[in-house]
PDB file of C-alpha atoms and ligand atoms in Angstrom:
ATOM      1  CA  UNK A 993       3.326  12.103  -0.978  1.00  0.00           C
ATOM      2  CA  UNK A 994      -0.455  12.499  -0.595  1.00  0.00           C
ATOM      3  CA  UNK A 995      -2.054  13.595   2.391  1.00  0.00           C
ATOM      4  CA  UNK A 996      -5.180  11.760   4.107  1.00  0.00           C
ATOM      5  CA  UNK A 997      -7.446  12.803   6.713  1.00  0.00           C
ATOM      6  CA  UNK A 998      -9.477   9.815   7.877  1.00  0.00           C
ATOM      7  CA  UNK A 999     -13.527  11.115   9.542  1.00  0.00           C
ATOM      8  CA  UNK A1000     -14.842   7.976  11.599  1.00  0.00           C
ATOM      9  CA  UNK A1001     -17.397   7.988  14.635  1.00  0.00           C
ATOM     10  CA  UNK A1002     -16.614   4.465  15.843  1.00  0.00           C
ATOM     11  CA  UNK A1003     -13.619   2.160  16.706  1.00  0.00           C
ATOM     12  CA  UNK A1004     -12.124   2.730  13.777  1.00  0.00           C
ATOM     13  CA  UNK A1005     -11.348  -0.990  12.471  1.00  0.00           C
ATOM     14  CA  UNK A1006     -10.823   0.052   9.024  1.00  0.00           C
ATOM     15  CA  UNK A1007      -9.234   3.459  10.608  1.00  0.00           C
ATOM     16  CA  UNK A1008      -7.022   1.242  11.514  1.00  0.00           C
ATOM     17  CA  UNK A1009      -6.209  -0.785   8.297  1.00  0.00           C
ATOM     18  CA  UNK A1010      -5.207   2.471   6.292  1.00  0.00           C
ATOM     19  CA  UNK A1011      -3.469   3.663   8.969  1.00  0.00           C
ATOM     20  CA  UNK A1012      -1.204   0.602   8.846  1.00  0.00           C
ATOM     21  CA  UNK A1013      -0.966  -0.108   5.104  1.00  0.00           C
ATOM     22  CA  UNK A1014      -0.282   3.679   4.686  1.00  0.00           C
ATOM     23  CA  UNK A1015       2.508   4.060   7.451  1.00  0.00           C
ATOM     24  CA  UNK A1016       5.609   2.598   5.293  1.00  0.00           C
ATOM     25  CA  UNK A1017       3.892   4.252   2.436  1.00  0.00           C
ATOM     26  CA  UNK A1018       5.871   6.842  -0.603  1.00  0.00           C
ATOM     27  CA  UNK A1019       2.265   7.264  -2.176  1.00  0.00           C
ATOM     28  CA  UNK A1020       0.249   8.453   0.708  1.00  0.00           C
ATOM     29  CA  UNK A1021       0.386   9.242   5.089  1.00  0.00           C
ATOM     30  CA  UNK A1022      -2.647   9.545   6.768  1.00  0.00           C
ATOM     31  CA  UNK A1023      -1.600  13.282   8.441  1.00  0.00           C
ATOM     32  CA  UNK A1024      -5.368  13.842  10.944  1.00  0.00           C
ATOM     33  CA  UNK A1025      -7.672  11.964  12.207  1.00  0.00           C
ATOM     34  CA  UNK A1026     -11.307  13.651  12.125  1.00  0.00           C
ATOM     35  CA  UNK A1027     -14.017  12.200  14.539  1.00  0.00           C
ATOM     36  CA  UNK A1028     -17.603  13.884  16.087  1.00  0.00           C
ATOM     37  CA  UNK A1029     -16.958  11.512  18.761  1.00  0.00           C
ATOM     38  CA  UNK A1030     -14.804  12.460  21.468  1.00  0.00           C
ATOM     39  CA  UNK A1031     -14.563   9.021  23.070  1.00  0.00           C
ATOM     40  CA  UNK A1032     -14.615   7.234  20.279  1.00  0.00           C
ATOM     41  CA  UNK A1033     -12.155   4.161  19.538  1.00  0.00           C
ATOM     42  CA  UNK A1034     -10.820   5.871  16.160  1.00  0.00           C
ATOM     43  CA  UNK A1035      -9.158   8.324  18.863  1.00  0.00           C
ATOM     44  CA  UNK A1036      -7.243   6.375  20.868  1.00  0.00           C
ATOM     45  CA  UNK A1037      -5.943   4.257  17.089  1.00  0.00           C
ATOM     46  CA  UNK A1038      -4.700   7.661  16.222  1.00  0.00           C
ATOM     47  CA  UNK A1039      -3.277   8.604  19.396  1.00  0.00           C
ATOM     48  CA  UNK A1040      -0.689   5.126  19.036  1.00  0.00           C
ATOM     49  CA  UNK A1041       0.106   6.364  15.854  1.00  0.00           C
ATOM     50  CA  UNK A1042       1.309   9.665  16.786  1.00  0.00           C
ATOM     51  CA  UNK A1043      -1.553  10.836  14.387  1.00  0.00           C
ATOM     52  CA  UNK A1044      -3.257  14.605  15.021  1.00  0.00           C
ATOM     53  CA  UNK A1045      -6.736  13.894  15.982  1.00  0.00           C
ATOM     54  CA  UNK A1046      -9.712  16.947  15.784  1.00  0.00           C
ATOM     55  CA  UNK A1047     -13.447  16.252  17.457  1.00  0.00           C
ATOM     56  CA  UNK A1048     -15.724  18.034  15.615  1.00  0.00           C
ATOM     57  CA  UNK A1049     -18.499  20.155  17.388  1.00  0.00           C
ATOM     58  CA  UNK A1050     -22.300  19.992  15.546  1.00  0.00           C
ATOM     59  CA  UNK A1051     -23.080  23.653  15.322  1.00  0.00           C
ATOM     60  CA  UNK A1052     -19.296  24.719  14.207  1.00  0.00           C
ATOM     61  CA  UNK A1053     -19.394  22.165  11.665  1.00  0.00           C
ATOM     62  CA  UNK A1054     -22.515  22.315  10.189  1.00  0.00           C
ATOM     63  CA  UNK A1055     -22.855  26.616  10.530  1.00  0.00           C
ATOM     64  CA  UNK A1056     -19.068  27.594  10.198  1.00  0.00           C
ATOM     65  CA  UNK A1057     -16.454  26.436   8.243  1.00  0.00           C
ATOM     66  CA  UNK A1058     -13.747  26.021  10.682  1.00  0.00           C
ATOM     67  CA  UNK A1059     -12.935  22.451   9.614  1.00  0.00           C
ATOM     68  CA  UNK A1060     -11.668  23.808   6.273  1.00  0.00           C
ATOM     69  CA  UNK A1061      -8.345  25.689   8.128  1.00  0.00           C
ATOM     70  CA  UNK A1062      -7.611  22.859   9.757  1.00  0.00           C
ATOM     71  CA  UNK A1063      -7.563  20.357   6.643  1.00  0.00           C
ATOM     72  CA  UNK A1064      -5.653  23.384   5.085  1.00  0.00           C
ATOM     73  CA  UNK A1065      -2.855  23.267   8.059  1.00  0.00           C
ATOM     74  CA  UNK A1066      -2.524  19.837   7.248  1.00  0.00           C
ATOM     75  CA  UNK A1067      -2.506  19.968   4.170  1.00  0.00           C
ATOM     76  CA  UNK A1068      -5.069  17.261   3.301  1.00  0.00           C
ATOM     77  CA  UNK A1069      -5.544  15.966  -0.161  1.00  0.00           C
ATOM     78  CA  UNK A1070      -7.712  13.045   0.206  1.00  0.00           C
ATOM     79  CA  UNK A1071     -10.624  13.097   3.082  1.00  0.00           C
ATOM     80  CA  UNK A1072     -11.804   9.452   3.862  1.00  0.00           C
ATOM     81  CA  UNK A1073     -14.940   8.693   5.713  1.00  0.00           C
ATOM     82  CA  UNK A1074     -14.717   5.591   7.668  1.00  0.00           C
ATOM     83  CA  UNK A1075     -17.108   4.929   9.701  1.00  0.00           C
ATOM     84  CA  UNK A1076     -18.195   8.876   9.854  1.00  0.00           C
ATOM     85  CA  UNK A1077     -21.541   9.118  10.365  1.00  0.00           C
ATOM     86  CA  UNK A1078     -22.774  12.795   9.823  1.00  0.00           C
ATOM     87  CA  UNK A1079     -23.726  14.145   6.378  1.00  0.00           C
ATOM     88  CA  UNK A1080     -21.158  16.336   4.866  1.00  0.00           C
ATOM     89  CA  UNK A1081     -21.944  19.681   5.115  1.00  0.00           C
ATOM     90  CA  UNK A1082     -21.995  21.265   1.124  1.00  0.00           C
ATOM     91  CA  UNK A1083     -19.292  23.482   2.217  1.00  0.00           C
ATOM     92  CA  UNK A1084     -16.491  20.481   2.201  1.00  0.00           C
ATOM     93  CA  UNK A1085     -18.459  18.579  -0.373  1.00  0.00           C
ATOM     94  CA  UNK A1086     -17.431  22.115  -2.438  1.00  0.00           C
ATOM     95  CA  UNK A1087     -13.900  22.480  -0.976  1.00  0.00           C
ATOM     96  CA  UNK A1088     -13.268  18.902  -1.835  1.00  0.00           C
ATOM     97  CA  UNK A1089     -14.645  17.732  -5.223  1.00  0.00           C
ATOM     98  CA  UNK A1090     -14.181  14.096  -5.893  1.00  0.00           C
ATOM     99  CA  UNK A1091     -11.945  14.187  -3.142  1.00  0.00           C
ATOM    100  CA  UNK A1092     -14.041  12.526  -0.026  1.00  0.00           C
ATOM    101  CA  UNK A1093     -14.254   8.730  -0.388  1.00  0.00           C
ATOM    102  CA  UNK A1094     -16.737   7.050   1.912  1.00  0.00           C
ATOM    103  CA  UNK A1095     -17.446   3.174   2.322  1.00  0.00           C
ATOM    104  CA  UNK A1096     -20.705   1.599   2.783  1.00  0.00           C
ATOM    105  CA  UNK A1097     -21.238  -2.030   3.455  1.00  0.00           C
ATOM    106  CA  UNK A1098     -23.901  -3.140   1.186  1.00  0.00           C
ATOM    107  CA  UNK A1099     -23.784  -2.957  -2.537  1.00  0.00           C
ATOM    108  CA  UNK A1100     -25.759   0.604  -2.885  1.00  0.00           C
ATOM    109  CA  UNK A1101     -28.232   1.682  -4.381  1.00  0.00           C
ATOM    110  CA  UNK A1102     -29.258  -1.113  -2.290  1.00  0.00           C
ATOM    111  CA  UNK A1103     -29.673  -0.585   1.624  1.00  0.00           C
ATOM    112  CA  UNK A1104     -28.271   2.551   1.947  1.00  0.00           C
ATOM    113  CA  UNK A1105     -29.479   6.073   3.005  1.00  0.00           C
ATOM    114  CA  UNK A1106     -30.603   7.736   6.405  1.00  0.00           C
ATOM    115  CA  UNK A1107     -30.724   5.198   9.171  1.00  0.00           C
ATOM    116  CA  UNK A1108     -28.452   2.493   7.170  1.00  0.00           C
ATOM    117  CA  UNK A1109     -25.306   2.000   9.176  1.00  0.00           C
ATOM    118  CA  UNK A1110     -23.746  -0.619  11.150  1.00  0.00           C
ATOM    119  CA  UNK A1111     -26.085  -3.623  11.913  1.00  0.00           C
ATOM    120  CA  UNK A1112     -29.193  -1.513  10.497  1.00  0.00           C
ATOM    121  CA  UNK A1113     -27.768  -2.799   6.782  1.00  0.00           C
ATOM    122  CA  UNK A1114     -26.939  -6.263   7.483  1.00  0.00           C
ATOM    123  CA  UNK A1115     -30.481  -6.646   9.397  1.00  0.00           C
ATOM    124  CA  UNK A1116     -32.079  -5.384   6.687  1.00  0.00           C
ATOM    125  CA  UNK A1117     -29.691  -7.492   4.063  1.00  0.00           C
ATOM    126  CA  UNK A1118     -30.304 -10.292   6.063  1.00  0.00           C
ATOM    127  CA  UNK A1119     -34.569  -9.394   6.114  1.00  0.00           C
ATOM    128  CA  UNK A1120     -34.554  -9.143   2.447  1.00  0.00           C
ATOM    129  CA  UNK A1121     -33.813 -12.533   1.711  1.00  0.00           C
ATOM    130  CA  UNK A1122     -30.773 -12.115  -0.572  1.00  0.00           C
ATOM    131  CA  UNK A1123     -27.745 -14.039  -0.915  1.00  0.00           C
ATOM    132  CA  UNK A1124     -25.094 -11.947  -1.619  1.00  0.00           C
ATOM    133  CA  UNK A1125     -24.332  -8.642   0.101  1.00  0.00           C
ATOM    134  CA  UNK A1126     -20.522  -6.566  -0.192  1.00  0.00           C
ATOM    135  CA  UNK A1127     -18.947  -3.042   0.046  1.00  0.00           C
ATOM    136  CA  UNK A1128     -19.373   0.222  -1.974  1.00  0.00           C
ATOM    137  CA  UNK A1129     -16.618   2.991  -2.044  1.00  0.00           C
ATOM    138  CA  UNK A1130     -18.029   6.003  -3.414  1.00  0.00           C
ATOM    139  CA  UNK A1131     -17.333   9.769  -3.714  1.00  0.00           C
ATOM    140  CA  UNK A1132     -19.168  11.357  -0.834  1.00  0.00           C
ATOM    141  CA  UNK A1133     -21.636  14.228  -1.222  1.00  0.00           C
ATOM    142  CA  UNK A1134     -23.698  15.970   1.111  1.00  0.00           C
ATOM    143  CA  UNK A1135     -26.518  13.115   0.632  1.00  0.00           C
ATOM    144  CA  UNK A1136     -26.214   9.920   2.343  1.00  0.00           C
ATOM    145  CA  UNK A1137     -24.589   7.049   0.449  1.00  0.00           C
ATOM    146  CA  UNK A1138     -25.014   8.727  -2.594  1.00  0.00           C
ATOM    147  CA  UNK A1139     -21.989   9.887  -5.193  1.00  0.00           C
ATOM    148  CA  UNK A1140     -20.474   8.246  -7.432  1.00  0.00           C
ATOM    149  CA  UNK A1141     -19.363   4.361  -6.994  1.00  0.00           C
ATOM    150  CA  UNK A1142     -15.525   3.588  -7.473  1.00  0.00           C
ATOM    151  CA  UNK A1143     -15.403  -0.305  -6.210  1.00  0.00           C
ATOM    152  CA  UNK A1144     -17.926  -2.655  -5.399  1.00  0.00           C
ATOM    153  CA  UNK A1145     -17.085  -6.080  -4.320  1.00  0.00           C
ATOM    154  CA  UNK A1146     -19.759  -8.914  -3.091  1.00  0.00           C
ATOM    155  CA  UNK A1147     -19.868 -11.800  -0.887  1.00  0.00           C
ATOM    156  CA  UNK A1148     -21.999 -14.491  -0.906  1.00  0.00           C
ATOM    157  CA  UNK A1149     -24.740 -15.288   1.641  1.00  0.00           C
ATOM    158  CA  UNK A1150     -26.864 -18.244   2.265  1.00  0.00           C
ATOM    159  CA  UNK A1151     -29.872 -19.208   4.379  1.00  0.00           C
ATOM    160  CA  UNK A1152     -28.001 -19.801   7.169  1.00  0.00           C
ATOM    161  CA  UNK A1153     -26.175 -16.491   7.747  1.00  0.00           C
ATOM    162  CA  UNK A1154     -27.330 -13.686  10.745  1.00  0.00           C
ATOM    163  CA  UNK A1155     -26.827 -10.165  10.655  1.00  0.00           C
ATOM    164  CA  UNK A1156     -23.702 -10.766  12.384  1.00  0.00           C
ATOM    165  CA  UNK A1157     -22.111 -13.646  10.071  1.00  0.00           C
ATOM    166  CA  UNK A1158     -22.909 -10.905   7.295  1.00  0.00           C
ATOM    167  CA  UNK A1159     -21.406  -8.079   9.219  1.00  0.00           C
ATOM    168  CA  UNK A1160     -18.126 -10.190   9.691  1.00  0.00           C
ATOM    169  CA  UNK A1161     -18.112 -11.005   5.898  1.00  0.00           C
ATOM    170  CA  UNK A1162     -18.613  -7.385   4.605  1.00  0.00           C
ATOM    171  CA  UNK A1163     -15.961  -5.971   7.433  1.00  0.00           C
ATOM    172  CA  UNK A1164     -13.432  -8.534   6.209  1.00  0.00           C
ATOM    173  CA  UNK A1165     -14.109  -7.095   2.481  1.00  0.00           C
ATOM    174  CA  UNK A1166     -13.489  -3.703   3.764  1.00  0.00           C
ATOM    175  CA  UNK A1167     -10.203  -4.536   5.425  1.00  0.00           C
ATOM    176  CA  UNK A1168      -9.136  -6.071   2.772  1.00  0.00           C
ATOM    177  CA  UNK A1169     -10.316  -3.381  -0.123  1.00  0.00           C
ATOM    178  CA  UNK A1170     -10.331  -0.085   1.293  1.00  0.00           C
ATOM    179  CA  UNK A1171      -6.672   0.772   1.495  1.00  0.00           C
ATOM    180  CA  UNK A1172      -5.847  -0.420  -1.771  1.00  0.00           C
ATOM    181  CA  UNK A1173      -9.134   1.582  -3.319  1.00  0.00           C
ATOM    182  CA  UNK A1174      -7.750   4.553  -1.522  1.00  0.00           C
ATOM    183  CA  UNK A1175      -3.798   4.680  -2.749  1.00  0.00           C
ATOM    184  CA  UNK A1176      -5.217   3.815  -6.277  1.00  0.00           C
ATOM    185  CA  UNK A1177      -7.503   7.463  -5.672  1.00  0.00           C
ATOM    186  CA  UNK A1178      -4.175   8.859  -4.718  1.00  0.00           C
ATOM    187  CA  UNK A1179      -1.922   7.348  -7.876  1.00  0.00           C
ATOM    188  CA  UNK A1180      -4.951   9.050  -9.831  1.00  0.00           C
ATOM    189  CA  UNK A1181      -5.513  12.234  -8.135  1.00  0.00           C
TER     190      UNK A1181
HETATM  191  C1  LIG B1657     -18.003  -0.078   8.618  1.00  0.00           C
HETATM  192  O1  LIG B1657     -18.958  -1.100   8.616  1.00  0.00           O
HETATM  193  C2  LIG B1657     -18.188   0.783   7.412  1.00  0.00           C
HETATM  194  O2  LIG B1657     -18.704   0.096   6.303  1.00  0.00           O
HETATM  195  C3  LIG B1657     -19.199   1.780   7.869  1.00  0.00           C
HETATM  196  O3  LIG B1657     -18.899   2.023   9.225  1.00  0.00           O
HETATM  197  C4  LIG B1657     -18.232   0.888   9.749  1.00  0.00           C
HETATM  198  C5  LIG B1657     -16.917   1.348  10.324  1.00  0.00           C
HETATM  199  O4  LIG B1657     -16.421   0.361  11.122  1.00  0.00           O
HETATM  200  N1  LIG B1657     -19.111   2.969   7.082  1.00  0.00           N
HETATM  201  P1  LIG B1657     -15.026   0.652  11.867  1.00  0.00           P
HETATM  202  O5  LIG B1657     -15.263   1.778  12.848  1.00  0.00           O
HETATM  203  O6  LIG B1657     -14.044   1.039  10.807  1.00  0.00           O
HETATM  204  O7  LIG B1657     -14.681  -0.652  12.527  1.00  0.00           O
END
């Protein structure tokens, strides 16, 4: 039985989907849930799964290591970003190797980096004219959207598509991909 701690700043939508397809699980449990939010939706997802949640402070995090004893106490083998939208700090990129999965949704190298999160991709998808956008999982490392890619998967766009018809499309790819992506890491790891 592997043990995942899941980092997400938001509501926690795919929180939520690996949370579920992990909780009648033998491969994997996801044990903590990691955000830098302490309001933020991924919390309360947690909290009605009986799951440990930590909120992260910026100066601890980025100038101590005090996140490592507390993966430790948990035992984590897997980290998975979802939604988590600090840089990792080199210090659990080291601690960690090939061992922090993040998901972007856009097919990187493509719109991704600083500043592309949330709607800022699918704008930007949606500015660039291009008819097909999707999801990345990658290893994280303490760049942006950078690492290397494990699964890509696309999704076809056409004229009349908005950043929000494309954000629906790529979150409905990540729902649908990220679990399995993740308990295929942890038949492998
Ligand atoms: C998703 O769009 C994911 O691709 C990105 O952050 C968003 C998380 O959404 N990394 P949610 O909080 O899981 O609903």
């Amino acid at each position: 039985m592997k043990n995942i701690a899941i980092f997400a700043s938001g509501g926690g939508s795919n929180a939520r989907k690996i949370i579920e397809h992990f909780q009648e699980s033998a491969i994997g449990r996801v044990v903590l849930v990691v955000s830098n939010k302490k309001d933020a939706g991924v919390l309360d997802i947690a909290r009605e799964h009986n799951i440990p949640t930590y909120i992260l402070q910026r100066p601890l995090f980025y100038e101590t290591k005090e996140i490592l004893p507390v993966l430790q106490d948990h035992a984590v083998d897997l980290i998975v970003l979802a939604g988590f939208l600090w840089l990792v700090p080199g210090y659990l990129v080291q601690a960690f190797p090939r061992k922090i999965v993040n998901i972007h949704p856009a097919l990187l190298p493509q719109f991704g980096g600083k500043g592309m999160y949330g709607g800022h991709v699918h704008a930007a998808v949606k500015a660039a004219g291009v008819n097909v956008s999707g999801i990345t999982i990658h290893f994280a490392n303490e760049h942006y959207d950078e690492g290397d890619i494990i699964f890509q998967t696309s999704c076809s766009l056409n004229e009349t598509d908005t950043p929000e018809t494309i954000a629906r499309k790529v979150l409905a790819l990540e729902h649908e991909h990220y679990p399995r992506v993740i308990e295929g890491m942890l038949r492998g790891v």
